[in-house]
CSV table of C-alpha atoms and ligand atoms in Angstrom, one decimal:
chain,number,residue,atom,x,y,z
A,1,UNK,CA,6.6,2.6,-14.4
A,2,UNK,CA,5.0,-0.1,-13.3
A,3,UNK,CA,3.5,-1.1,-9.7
A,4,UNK,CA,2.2,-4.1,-7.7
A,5,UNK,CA,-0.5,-2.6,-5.1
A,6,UNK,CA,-1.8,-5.0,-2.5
A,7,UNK,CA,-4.7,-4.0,-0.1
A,8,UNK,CA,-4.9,-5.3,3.0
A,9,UNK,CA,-8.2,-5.7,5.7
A,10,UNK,CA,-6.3,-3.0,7.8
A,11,UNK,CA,-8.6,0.4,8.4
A,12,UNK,CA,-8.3,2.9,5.9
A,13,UNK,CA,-9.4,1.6,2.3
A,14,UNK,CA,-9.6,5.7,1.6
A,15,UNK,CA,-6.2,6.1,1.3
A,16,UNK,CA,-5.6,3.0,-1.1
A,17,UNK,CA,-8.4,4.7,-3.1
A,18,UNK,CA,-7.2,7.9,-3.0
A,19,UNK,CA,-3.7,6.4,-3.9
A,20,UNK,CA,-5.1,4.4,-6.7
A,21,UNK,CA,-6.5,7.3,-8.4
A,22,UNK,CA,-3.6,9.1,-8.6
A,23,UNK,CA,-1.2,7.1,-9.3
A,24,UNK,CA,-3.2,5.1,-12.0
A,25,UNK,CA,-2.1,8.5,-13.8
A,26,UNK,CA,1.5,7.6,-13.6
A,27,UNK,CA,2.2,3.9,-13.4
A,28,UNK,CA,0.8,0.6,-15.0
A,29,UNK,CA,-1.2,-1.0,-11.8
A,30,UNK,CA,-1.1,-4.9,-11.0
A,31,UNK,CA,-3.5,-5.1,-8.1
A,32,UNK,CA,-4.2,-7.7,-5.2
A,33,UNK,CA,-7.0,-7.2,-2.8
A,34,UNK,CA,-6.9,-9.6,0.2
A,35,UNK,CA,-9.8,-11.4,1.3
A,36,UNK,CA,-10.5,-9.1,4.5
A,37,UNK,CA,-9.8,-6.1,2.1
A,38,UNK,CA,-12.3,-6.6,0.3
A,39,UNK,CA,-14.4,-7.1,3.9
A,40,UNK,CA,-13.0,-3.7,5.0
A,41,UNK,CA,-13.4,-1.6,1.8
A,42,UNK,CA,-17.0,-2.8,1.7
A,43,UNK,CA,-17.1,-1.2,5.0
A,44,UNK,CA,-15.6,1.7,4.9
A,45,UNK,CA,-15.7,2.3,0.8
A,46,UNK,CA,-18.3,0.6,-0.9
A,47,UNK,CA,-18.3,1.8,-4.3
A,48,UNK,CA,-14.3,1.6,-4.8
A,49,UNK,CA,-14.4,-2.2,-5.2
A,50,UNK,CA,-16.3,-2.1,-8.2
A,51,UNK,CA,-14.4,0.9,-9.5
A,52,UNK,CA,-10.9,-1.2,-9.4
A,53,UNK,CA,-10.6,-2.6,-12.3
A,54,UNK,CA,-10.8,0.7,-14.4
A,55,UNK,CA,-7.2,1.3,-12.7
A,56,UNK,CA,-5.7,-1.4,-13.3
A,57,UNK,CA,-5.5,-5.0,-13.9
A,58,UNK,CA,-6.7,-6.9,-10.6
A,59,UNK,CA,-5.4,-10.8,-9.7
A,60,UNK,CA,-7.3,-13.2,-7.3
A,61,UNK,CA,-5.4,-12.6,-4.0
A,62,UNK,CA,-5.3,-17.1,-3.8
A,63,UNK,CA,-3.9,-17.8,-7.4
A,64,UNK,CA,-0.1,-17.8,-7.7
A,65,UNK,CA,-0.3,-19.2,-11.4
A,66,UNK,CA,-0.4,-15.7,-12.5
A,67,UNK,CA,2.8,-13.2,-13.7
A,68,UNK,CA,3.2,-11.2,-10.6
A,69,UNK,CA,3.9,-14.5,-8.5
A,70,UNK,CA,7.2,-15.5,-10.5
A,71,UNK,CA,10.6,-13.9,-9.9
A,72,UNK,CA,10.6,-13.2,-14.2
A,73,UNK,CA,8.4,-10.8,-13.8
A,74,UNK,CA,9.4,-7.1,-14.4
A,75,UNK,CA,8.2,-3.8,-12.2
A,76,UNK,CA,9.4,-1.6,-10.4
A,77,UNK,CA,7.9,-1.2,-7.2
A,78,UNK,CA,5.4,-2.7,-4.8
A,79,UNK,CA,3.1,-0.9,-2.3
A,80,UNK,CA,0.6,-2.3,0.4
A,81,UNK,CA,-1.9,0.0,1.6
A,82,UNK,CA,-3.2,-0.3,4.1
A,83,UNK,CA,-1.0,-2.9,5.4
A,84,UNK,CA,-2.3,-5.1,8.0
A,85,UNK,CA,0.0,-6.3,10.7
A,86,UNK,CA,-1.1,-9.7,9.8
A,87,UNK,CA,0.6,-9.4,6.7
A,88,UNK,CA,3.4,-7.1,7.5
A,89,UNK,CA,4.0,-10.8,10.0
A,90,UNK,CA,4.0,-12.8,7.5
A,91,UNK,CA,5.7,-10.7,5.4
A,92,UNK,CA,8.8,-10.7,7.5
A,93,UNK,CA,8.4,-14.4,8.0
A,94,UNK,CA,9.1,-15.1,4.6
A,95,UNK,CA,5.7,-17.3,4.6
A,96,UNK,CA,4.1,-16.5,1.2
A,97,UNK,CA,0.6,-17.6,1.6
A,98,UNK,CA,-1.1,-15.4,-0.7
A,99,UNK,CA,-0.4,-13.3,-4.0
A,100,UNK,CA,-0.3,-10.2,-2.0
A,101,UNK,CA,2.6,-12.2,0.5
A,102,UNK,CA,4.3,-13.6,-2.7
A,103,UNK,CA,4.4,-10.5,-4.7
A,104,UNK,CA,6.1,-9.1,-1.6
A,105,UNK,CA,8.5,-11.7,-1.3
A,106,UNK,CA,9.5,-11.4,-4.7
A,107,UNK,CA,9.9,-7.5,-5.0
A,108,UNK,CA,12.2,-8.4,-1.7
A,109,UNK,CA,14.4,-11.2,-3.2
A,110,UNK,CA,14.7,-9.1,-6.1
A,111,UNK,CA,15.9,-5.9,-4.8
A,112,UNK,CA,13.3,-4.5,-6.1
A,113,UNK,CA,11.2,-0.9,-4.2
A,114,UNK,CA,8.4,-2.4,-1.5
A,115,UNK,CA,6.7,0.0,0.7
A,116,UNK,CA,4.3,-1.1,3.1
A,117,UNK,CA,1.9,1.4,5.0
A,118,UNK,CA,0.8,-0.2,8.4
A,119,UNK,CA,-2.6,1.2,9.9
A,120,UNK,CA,-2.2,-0.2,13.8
A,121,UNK,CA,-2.6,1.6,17.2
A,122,UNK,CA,-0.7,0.4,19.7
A,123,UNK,CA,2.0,-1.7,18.6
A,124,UNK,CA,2.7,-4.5,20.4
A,125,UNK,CA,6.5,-5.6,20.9
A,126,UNK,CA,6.4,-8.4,17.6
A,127,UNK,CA,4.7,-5.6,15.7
A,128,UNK,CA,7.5,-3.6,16.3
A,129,UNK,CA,10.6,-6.7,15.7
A,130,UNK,CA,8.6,-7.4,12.6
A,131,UNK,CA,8.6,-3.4,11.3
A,132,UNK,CA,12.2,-3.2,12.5
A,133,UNK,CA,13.4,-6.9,10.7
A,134,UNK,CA,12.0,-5.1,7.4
A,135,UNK,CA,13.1,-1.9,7.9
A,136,UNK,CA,16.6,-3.5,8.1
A,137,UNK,CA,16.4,-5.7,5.1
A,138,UNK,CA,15.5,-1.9,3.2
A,139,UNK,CA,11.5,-2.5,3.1
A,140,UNK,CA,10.0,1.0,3.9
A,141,UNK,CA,7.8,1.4,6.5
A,142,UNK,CA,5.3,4.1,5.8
A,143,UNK,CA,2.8,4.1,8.6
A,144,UNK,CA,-0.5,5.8,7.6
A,145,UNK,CA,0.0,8.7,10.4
A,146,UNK,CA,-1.2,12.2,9.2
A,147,UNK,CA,1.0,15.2,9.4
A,148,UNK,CA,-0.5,18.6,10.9
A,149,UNK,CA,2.0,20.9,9.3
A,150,UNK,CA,0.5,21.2,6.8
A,151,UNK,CA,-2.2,23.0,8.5
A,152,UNK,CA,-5.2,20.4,6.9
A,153,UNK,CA,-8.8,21.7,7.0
A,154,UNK,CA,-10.6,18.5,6.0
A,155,UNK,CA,-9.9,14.8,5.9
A,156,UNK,CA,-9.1,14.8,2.7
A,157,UNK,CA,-6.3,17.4,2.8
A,158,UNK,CA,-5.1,14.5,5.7
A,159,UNK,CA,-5.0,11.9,3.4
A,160,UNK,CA,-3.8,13.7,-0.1
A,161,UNK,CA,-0.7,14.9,1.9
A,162,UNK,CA,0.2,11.4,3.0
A,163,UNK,CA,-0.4,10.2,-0.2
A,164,UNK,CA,1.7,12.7,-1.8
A,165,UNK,CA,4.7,11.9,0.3
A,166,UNK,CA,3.9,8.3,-0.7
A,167,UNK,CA,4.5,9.1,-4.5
A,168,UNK,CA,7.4,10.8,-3.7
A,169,UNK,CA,9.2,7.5,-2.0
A,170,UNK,CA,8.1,5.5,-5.1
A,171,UNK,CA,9.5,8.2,-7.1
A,172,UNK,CA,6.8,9.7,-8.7
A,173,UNK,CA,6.2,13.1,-8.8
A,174,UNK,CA,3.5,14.2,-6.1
A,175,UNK,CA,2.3,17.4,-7.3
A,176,UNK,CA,1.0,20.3,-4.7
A,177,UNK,CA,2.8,18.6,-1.8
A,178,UNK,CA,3.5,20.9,0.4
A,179,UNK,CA,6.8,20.5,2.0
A,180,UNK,CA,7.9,22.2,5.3
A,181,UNK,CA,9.5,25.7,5.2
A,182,UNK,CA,9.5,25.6,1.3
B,1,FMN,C1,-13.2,-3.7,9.9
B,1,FMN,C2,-11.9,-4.2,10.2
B,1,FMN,C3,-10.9,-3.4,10.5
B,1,FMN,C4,-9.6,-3.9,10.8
B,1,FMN,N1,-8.6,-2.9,11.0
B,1,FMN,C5,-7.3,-3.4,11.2
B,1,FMN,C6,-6.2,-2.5,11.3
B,1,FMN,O1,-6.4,-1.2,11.2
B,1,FMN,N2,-5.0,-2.9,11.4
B,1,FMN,C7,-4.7,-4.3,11.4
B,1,FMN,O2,-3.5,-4.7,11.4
B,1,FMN,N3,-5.7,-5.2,11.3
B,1,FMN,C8,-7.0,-4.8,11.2
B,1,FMN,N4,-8.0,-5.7,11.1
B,1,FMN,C9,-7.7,-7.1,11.3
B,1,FMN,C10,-7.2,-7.8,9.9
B,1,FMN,O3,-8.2,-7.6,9.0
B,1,FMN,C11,-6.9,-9.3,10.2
B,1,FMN,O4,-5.8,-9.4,10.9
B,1,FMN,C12,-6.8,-10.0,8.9
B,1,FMN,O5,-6.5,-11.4,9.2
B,1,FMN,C13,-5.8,-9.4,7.9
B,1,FMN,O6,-5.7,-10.2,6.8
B,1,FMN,P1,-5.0,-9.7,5.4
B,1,FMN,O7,-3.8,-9.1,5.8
B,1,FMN,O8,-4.9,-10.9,4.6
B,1,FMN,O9,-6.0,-8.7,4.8
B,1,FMN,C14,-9.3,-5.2,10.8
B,1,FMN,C15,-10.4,-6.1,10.5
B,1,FMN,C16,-11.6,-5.6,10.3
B,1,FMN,C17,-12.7,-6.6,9.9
């Protein structure tokens, strides 16, 4: 299987990190950081942005002369995480400004998986057009938004949980999720 995986300057570079590492396992990784990713992950996740490469290979989030930006190119699924609701914007504008935007755009006209994982609080009303204009045209929204069920001690029981469930839309086993009354 292989995956596109943009990160976005939206809060929350542990769960693209935490994603990354496990699904690295599964898939072949293409991955886009945007400019304020970078910005974000060096705030909230040093380290990980040196680390990126060993999971896969990593494109310059301005150059569109690459593979991922053409139509031709085969995979099977795209993922932003975090998604910023800058980009979830322009994503359902159709204005492909950046590799992250085109990738997107392609995987759309395509037909192809794209999952985007907003991190925002509130929404305001275009948030909310632009989440449900996508959600119609069969992008999946996956907000970043914990589940207590679960009963999590620690943060990172928080985040592997919503990660698991986040392998399990792409269609890739999660293992240990726990699922409700099972
Ligand atoms: C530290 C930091 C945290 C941010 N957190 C969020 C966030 O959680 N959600 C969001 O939509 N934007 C957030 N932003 C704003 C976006 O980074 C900004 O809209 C940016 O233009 C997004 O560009 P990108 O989508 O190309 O990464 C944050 C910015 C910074 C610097």
């Amino acid at each position: 299987m292989r995956v596109i995986v943009g990160i976005t300057g939206a809060s929350g570079a542990i769960y693209a990190q935490k994603f990354i590492e496990k699904l690295f396992k599964k898939a072949e990784l293409e991955i886009i950081v945007s400019e304020v990713g970078k910005e974000v992950i060096k705030q909230e996740n040093p380290y990980f942005l040196a680390e990126l490469s060993k999971y896969g290979k990593v494109y310059e989030f301005n150059d569109y002369n690459v593979s991922i930006a053409s139509g031709s190119h085969l995979f099977d699924a795209m993922i932003v995480i975090p998604c910023s609701m800058k980009t979830l914007g322009l994503i359902a504008n159709g204005i492909a400004n950046n590799l992250i935007i085109r990738a997107a755009e392609v995987c759309m006209k395509e037909k192809r998986k794209l999952i985007l994982c907003p991190r925002e609080s509130p929404l305001s009303p275009i948030h909310l057009e632009n989440m449900s204009k996508l959600a119609k045209l069969g992008v999946i929204i996956a907000p970043l938004m914990p589940a207590f069920y679960t009963k999590p001690e620690t943060i990172n029981d928080l985040i592997e949980h919503t990660i698991n469930r986040l392998m399990d839309l792409l269609g890739v086993s999660g293992e240990h999720v726990k699922r409700w009354r099972e």
